[in-house]
PDB file of C-alpha atoms in Angstrom:
ATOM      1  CA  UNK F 158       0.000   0.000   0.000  1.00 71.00           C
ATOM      2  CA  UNK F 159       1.286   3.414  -0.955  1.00 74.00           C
ATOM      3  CA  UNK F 160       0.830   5.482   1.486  1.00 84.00           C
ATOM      4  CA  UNK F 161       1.914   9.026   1.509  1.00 89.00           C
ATOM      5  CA  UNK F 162       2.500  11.166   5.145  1.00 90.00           C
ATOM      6  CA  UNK F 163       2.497  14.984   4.983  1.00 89.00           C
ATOM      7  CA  UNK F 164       2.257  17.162   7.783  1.00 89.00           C
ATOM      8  CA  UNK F 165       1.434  21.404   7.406  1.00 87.00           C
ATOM      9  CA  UNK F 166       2.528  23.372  10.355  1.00 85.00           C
ATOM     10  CA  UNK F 167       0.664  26.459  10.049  1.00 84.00           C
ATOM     11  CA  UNK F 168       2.653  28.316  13.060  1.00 81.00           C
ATOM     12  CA  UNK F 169       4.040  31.900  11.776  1.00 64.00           C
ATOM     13  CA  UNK F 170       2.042  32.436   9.347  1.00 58.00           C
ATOM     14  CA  UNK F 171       3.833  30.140   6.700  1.00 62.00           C
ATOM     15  CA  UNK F 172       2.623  26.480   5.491  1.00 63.00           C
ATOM     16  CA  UNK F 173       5.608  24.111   6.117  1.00 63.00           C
ATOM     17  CA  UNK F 174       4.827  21.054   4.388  1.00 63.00           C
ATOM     18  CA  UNK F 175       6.001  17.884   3.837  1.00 61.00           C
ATOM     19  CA  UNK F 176       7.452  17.001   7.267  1.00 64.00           C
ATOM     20  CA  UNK F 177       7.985  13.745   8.087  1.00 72.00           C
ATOM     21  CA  UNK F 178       6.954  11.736  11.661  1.00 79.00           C
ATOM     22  CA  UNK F 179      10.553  11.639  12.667  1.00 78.00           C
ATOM     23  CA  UNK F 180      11.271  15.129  12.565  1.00 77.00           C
ATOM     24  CA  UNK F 181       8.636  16.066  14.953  1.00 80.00           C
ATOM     25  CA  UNK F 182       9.406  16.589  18.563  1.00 83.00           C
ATOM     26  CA  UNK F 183       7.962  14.228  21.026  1.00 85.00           C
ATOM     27  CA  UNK F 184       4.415  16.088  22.037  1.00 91.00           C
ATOM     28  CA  UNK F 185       0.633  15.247  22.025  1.00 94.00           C
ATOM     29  CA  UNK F 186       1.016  16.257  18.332  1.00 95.00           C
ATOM     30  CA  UNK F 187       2.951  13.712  17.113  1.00 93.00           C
ATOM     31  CA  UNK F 188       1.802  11.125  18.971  1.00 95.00           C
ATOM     32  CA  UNK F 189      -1.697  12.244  17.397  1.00 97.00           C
ATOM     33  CA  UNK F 190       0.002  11.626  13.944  1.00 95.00           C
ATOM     34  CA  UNK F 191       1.813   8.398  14.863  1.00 95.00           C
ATOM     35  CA  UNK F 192      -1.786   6.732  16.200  1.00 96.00           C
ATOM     36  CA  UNK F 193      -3.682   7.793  13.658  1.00 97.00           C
ATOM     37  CA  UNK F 194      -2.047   7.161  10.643  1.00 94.00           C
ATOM     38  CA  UNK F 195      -1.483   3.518  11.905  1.00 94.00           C
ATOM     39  CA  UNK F 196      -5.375   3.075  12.737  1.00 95.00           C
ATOM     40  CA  UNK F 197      -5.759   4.733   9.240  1.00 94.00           C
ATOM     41  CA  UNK F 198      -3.414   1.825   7.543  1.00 91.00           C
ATOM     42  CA  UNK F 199      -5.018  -1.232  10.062  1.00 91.00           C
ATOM     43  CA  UNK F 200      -8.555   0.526   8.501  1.00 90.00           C
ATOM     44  CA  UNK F 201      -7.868   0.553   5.126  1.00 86.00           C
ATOM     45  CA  UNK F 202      -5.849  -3.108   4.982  1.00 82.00           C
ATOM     46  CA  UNK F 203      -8.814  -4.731   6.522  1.00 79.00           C
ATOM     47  CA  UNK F 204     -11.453  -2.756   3.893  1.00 71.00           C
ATOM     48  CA  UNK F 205      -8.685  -4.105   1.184  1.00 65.00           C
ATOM     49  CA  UNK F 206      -9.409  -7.854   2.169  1.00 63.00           C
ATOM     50  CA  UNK F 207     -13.268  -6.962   1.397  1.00 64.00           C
ATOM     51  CA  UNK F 208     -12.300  -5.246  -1.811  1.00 60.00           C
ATOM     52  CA  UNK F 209     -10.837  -8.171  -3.142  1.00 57.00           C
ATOM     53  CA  UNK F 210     -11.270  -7.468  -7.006  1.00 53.00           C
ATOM     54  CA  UNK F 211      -8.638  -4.548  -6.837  1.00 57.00           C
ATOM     55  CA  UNK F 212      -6.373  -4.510  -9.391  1.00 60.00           C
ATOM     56  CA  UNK F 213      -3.725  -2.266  -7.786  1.00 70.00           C
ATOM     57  CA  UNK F 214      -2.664  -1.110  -4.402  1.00 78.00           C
ATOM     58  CA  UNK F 215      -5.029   1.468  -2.512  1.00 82.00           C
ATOM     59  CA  UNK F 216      -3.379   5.065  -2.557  1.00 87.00           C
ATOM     60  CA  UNK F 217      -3.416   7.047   0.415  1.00 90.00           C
ATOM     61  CA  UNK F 218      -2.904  10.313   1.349  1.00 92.00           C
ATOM     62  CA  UNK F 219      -2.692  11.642   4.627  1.00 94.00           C
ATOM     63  CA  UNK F 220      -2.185  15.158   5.835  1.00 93.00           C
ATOM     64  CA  UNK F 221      -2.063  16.273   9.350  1.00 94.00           C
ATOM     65  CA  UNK F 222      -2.683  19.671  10.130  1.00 92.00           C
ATOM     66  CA  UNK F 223      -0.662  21.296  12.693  1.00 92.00           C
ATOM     67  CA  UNK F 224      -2.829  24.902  13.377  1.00 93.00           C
ATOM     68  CA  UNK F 225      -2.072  27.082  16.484  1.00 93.00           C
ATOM     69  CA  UNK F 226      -4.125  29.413  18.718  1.00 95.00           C
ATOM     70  CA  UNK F 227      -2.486  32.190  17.252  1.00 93.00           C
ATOM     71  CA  UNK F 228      -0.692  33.441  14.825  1.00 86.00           C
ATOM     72  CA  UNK F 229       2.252  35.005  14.904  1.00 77.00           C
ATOM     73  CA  UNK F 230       2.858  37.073  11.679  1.00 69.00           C
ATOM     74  CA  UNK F 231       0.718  39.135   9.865  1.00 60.00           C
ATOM     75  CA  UNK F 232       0.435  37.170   6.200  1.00 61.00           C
ATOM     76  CA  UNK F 233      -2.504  35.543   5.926  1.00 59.00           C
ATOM     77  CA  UNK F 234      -2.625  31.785   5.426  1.00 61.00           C
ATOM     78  CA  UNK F 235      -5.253  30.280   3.726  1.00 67.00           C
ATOM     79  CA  UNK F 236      -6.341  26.988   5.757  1.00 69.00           C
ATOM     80  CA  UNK F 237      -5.670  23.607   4.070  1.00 73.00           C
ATOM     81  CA  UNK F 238      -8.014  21.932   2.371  1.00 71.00           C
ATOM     82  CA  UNK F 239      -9.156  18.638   0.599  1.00 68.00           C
ATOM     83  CA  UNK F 240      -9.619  18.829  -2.713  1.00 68.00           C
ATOM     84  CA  UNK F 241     -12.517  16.411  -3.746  1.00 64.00           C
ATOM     85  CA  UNK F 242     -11.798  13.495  -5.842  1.00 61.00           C
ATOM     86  CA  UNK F 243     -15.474  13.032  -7.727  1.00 62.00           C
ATOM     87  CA  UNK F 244     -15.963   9.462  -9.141  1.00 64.00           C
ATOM     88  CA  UNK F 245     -18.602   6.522  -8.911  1.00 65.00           C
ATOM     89  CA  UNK F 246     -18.722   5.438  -5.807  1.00 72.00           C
ATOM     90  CA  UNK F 247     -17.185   8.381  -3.968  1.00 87.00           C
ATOM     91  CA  UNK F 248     -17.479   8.973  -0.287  1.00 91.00           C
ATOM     92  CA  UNK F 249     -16.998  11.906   2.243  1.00 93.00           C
ATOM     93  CA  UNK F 250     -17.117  12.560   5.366  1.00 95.00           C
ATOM     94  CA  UNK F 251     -16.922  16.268   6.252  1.00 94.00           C
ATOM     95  CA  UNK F 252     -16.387  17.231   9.685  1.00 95.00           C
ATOM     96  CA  UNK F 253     -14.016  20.077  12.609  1.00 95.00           C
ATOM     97  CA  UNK F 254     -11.712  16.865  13.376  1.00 96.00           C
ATOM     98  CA  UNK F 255     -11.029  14.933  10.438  1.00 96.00           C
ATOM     99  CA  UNK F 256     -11.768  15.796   6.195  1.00 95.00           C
ATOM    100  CA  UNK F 257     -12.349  12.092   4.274  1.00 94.00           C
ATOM    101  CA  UNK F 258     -12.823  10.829   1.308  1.00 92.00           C
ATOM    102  CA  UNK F 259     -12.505   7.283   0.115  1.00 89.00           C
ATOM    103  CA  UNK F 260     -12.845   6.309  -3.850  1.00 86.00           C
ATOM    104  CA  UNK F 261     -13.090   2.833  -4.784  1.00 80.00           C
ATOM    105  CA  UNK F 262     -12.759   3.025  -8.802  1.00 71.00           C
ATOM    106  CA  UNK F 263     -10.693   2.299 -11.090  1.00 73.00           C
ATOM    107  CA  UNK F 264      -8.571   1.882  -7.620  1.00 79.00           C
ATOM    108  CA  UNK F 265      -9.377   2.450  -4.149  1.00 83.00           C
ATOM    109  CA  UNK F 266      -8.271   6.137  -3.026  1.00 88.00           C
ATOM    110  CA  UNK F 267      -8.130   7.512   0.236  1.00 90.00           C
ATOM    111  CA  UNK F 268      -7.526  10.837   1.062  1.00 92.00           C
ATOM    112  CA  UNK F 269      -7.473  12.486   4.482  1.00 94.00           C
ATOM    113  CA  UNK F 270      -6.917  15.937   6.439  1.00 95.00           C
ATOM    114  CA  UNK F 271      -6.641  15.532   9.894  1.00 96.00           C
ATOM    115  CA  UNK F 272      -7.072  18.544  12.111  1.00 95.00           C
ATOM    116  CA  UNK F 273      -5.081  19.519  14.916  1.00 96.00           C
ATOM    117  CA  UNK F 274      -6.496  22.723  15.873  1.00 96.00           C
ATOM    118  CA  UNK F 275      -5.804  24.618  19.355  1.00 97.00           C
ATOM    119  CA  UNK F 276      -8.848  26.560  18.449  1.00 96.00           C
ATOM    120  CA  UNK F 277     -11.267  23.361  17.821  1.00 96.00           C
ATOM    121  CA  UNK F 278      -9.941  21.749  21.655  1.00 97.00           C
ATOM    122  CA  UNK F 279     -10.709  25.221  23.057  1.00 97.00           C
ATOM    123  CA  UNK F 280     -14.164  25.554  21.209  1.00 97.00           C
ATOM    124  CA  UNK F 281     -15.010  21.640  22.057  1.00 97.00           C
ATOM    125  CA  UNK F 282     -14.425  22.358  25.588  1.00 97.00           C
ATOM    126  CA  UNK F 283     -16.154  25.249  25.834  1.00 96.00           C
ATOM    127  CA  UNK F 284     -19.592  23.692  24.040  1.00 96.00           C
ATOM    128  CA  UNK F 285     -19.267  20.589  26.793  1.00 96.00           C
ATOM    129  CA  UNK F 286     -18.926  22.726  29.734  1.00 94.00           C
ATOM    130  CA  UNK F 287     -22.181  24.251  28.771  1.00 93.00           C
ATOM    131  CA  UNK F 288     -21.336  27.502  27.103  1.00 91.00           C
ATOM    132  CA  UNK F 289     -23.880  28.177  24.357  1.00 89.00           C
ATOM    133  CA  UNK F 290     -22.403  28.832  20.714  1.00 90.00           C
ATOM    134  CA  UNK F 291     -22.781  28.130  16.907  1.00 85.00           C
ATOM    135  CA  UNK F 292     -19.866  26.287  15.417  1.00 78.00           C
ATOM    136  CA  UNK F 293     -17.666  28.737  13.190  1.00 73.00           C
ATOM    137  CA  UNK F 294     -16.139  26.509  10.515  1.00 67.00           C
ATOM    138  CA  UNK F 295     -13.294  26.985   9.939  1.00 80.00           C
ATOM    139  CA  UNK F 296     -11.788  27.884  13.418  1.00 91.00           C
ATOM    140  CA  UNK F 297      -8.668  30.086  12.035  1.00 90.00           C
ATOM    141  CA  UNK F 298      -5.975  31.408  14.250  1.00 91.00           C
ATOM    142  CA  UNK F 299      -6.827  34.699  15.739  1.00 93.00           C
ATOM    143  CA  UNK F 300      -3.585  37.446  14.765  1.00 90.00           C
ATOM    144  CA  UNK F 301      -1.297  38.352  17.488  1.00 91.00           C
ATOM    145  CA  UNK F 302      -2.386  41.945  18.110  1.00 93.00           C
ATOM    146  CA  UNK F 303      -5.866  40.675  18.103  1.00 94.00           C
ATOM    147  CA  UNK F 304      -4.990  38.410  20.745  1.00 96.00           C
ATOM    148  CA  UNK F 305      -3.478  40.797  22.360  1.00 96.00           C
ATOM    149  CA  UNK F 306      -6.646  42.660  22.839  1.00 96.00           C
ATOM    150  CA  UNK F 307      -8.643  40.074  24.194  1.00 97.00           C
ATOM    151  CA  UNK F 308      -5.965  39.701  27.086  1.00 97.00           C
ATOM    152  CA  UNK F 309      -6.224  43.293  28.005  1.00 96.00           C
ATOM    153  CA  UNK F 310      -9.686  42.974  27.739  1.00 94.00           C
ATOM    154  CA  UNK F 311      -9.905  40.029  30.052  1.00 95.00           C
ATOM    155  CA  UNK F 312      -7.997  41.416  32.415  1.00 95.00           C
ATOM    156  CA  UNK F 313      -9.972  44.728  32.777  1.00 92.00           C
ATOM    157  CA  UNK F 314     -13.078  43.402  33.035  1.00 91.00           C
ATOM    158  CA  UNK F 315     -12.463  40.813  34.977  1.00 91.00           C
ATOM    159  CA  UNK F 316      -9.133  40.761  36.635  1.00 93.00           C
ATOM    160  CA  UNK F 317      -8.646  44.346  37.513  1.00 90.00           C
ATOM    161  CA  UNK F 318     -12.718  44.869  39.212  1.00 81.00           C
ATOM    162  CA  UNK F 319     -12.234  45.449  42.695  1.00 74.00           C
ATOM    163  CA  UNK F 320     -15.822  44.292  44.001  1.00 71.00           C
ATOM    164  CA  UNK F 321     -17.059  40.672  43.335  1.00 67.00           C
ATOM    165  CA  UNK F 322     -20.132  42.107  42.456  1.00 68.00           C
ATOM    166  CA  UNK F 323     -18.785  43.962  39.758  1.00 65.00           C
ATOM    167  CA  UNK F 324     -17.132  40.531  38.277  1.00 61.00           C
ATOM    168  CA  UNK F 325     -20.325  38.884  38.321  1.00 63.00           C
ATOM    169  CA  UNK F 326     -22.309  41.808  36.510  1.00 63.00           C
ATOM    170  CA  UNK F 327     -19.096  41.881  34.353  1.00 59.00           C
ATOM    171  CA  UNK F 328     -18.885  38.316  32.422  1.00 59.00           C
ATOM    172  CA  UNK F 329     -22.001  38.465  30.970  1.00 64.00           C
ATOM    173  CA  UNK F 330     -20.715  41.043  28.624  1.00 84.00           C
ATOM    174  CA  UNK F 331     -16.631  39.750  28.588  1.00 89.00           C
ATOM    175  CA  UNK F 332     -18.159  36.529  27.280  1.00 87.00           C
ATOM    176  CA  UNK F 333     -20.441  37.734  24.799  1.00 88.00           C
ATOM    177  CA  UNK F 334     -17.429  39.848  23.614  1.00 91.00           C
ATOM    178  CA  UNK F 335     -15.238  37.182  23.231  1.00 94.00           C
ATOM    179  CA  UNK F 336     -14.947  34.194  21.406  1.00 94.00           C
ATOM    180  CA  UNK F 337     -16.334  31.119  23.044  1.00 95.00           C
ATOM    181  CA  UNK F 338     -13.473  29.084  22.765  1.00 96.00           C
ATOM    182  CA  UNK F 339     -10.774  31.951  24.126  1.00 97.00           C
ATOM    183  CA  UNK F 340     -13.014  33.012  27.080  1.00 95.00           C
ATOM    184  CA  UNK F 341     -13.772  28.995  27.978  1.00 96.00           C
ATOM    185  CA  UNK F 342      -9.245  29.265  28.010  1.00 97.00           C
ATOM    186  CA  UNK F 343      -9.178  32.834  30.087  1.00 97.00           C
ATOM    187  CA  UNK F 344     -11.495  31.736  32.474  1.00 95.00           C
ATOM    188  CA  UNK F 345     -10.053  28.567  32.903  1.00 95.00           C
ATOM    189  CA  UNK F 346      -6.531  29.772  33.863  1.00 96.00           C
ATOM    190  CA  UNK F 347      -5.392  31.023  36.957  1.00 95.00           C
ATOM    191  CA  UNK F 348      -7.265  34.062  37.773  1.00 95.00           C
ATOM    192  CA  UNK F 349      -4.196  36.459  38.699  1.00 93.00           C
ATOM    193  CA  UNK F 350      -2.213  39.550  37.555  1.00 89.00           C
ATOM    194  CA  UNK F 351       0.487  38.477  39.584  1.00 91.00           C
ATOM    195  CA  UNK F 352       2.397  37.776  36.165  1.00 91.00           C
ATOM    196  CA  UNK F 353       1.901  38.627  32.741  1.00 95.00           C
ATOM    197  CA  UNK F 354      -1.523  37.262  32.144  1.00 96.00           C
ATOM    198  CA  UNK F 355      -0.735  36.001  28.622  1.00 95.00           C
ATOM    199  CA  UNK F 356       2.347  34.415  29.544  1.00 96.00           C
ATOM    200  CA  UNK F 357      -0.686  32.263  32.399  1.00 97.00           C
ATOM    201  CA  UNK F 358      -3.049  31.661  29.499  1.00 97.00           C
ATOM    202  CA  UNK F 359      -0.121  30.299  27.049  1.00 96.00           C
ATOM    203  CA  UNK F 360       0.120  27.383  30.007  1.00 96.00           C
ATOM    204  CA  UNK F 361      -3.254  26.833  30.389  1.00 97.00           C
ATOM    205  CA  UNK F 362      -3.255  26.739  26.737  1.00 97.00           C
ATOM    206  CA  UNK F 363      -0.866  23.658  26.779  1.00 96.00           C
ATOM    207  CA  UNK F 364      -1.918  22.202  29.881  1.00 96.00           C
ATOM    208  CA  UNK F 365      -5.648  21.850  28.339  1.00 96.00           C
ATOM    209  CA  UNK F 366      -4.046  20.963  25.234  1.00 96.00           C
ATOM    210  CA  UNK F 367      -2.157  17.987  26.763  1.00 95.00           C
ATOM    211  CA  UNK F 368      -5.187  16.488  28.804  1.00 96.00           C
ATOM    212  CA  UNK F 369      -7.320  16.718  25.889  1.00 97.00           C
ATOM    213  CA  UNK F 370      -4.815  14.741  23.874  1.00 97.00           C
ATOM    214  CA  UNK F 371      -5.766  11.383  23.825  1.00 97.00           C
ATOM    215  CA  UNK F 372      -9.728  12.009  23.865  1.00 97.00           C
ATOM    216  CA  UNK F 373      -8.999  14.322  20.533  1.00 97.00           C
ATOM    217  CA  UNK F 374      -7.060  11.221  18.867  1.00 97.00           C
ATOM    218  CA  UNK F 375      -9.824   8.910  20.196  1.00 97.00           C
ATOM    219  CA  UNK F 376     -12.629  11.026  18.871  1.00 98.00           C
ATOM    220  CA  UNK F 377     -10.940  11.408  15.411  1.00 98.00           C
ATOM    221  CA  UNK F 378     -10.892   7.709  15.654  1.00 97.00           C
ATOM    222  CA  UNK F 379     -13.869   6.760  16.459  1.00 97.00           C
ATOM    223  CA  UNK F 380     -14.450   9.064  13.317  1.00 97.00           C
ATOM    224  CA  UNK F 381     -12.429   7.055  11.407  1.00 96.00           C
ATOM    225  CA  UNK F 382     -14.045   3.743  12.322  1.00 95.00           C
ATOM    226  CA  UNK F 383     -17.276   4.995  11.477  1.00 94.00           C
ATOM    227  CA  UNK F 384     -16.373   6.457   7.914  1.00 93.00           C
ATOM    228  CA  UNK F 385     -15.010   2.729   7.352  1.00 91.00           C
ATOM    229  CA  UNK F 386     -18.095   0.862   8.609  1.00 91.00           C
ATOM    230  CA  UNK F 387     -20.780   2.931   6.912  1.00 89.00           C
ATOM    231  CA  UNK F 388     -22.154   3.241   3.148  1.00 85.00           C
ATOM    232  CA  UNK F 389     -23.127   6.508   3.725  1.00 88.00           C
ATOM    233  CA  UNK F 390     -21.712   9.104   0.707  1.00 91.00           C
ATOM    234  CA  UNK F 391     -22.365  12.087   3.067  1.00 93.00           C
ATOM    235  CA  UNK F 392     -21.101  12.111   6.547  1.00 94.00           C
ATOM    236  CA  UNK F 393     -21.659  15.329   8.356  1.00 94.00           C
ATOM    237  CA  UNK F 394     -20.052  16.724  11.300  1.00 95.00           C
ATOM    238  CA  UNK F 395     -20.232  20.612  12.583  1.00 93.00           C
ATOM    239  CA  UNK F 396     -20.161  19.801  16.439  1.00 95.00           C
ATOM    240  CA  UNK F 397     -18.507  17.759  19.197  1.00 96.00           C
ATOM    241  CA  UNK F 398     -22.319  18.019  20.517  1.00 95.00           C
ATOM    242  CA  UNK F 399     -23.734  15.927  17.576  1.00 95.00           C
ATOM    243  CA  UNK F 400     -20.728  12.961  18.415  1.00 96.00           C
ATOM    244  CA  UNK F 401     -22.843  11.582  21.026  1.00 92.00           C
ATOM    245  CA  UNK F 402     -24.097   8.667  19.366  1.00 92.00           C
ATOM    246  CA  UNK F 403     -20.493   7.303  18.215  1.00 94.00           C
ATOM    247  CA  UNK F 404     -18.522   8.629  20.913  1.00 95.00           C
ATOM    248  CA  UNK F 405     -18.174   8.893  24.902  1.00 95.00           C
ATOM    249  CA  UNK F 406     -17.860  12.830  25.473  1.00 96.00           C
ATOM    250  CA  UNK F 407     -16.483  12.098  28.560  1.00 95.00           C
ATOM    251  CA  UNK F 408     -13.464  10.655  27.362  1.00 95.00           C
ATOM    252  CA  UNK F 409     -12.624  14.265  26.321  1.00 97.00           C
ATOM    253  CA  UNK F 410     -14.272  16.907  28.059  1.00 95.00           C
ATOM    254  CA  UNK F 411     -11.586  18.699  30.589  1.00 93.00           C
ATOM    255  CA  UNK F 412     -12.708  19.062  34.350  1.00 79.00           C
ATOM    256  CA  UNK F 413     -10.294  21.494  34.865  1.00 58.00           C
ATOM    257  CA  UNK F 414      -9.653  23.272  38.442  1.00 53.00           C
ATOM    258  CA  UNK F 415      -8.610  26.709  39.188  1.00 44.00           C
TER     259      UNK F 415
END
């Protein structure tokens, strides 16, 4: 089976492409990669035993997305995205996680873009805690200075109130002014301006990031498994929500404490 690895770091602004597994550094990330492209070849080499009449080897192509909170530079990236490969028996599945689609003539072609977006853990987290919002497709990194300002923000309305009843009038409007998914991170990291606040929220960042880890790879497979064992041409995904039925929320969702 040909199977062909690329991975797009999206950091700084730039698309670095064509990484391999072995250059990444040890982290959540690449372990994400290493898991899933494996469960991606175990997938496709049992489907090839059912497929019995193919003439050649299945291609595959899998890209991982690397795509970070924020960006760094100012140039804008456009995201990465699947081009659709339109033939008889074509099948997608479109969803935040994971892009698929899976060809079985004149050969069997599969084609993947797996996401590995800060914003989507953020955003996930936020809908299972309870807060109420409409999924934004595609979740892009926010620009630095932009960032910036939701810090400051943060901090004035909430950080910097001096009576408690102030900070309870005050969210109501911080979190309508925010995105969901970056005031689910502010208000889950340490509440103090003891310390540059955004240096605080870049840990909380990676320490929500790193718990979230394995219930991201496991919901992306559970994806997977499903693409594999339906005939559906149309799989649809917007929200972690709508997972319910194929997947075990709490395998993912963060109780995090201040």
């Amino acid at each position: 089976m040909q199977t062909s690895i690329q991975i797009i770091d999206e950091t700084g602004g730039k698309r670095l492409s064509g990484t391999s597994i072995d250059t990444l550094q040890d982290s959540p990330f690449k372990n994400y990669v290493t898991t899933i492209s494996k469960h991606v070849r175990a997938k496709i080499d049992d489907g090839a035993q059912c497929y019995g009449d193919l003439k050649s080897s299945p291609e595959v192509k899998l890209f991982f997305v690397y795509r970070p909170l924020v960006k760094s530079t100012t140039g804008p990236v456009a995201p990465f995205n699947l081009e659709r490969t339109q033939s008889n028996g074509t099948r997608h599945l479109d969803s935040p996680w994971v892009k698929l689609t899976f060809s079985r003539s004149p050969r069997l072609v599969v084609r993947a873009v797996f996401l590995w977006n800060e914003r989507q853990f953020l955003f996930d987290q936020a809908l299972m805690s309870g807060i109420r919002a409409s999924p934004t497709n595609p979740l892009l990194p926010i620009d630095e200075p932009i960032f910036e300002q939701f810090v400051q923000d943060y901090i004035d309305s909430v950080l910097l109130v001096p009576s408690p009843e102030a900070v309870s009038a005050s969210p109501t409007s911080i979190s309508k002014r925010l995105p969901p998914d970056i005031f689910w991170l502010f208000s889950n990291a340490l509440q103090t301006t003891r310390g540059p606040f955004s240096a605080i929220v870049a840990r909380a960042l990676s320490s929500a990031v790193g718990k979230a880890a394995n219930g991201y790879t496991d919901l992306t497979k559970a994806l997977v498994d499903q693409f594999f064992a339906s005939e559906t041409t149309e799989i649809r995904y917007e929200s972690v929500l709508d997972l319910k039925d194929i997947f075990t929320l709490d395998r993912y969702r963060i109780n995090q404490h201040h």
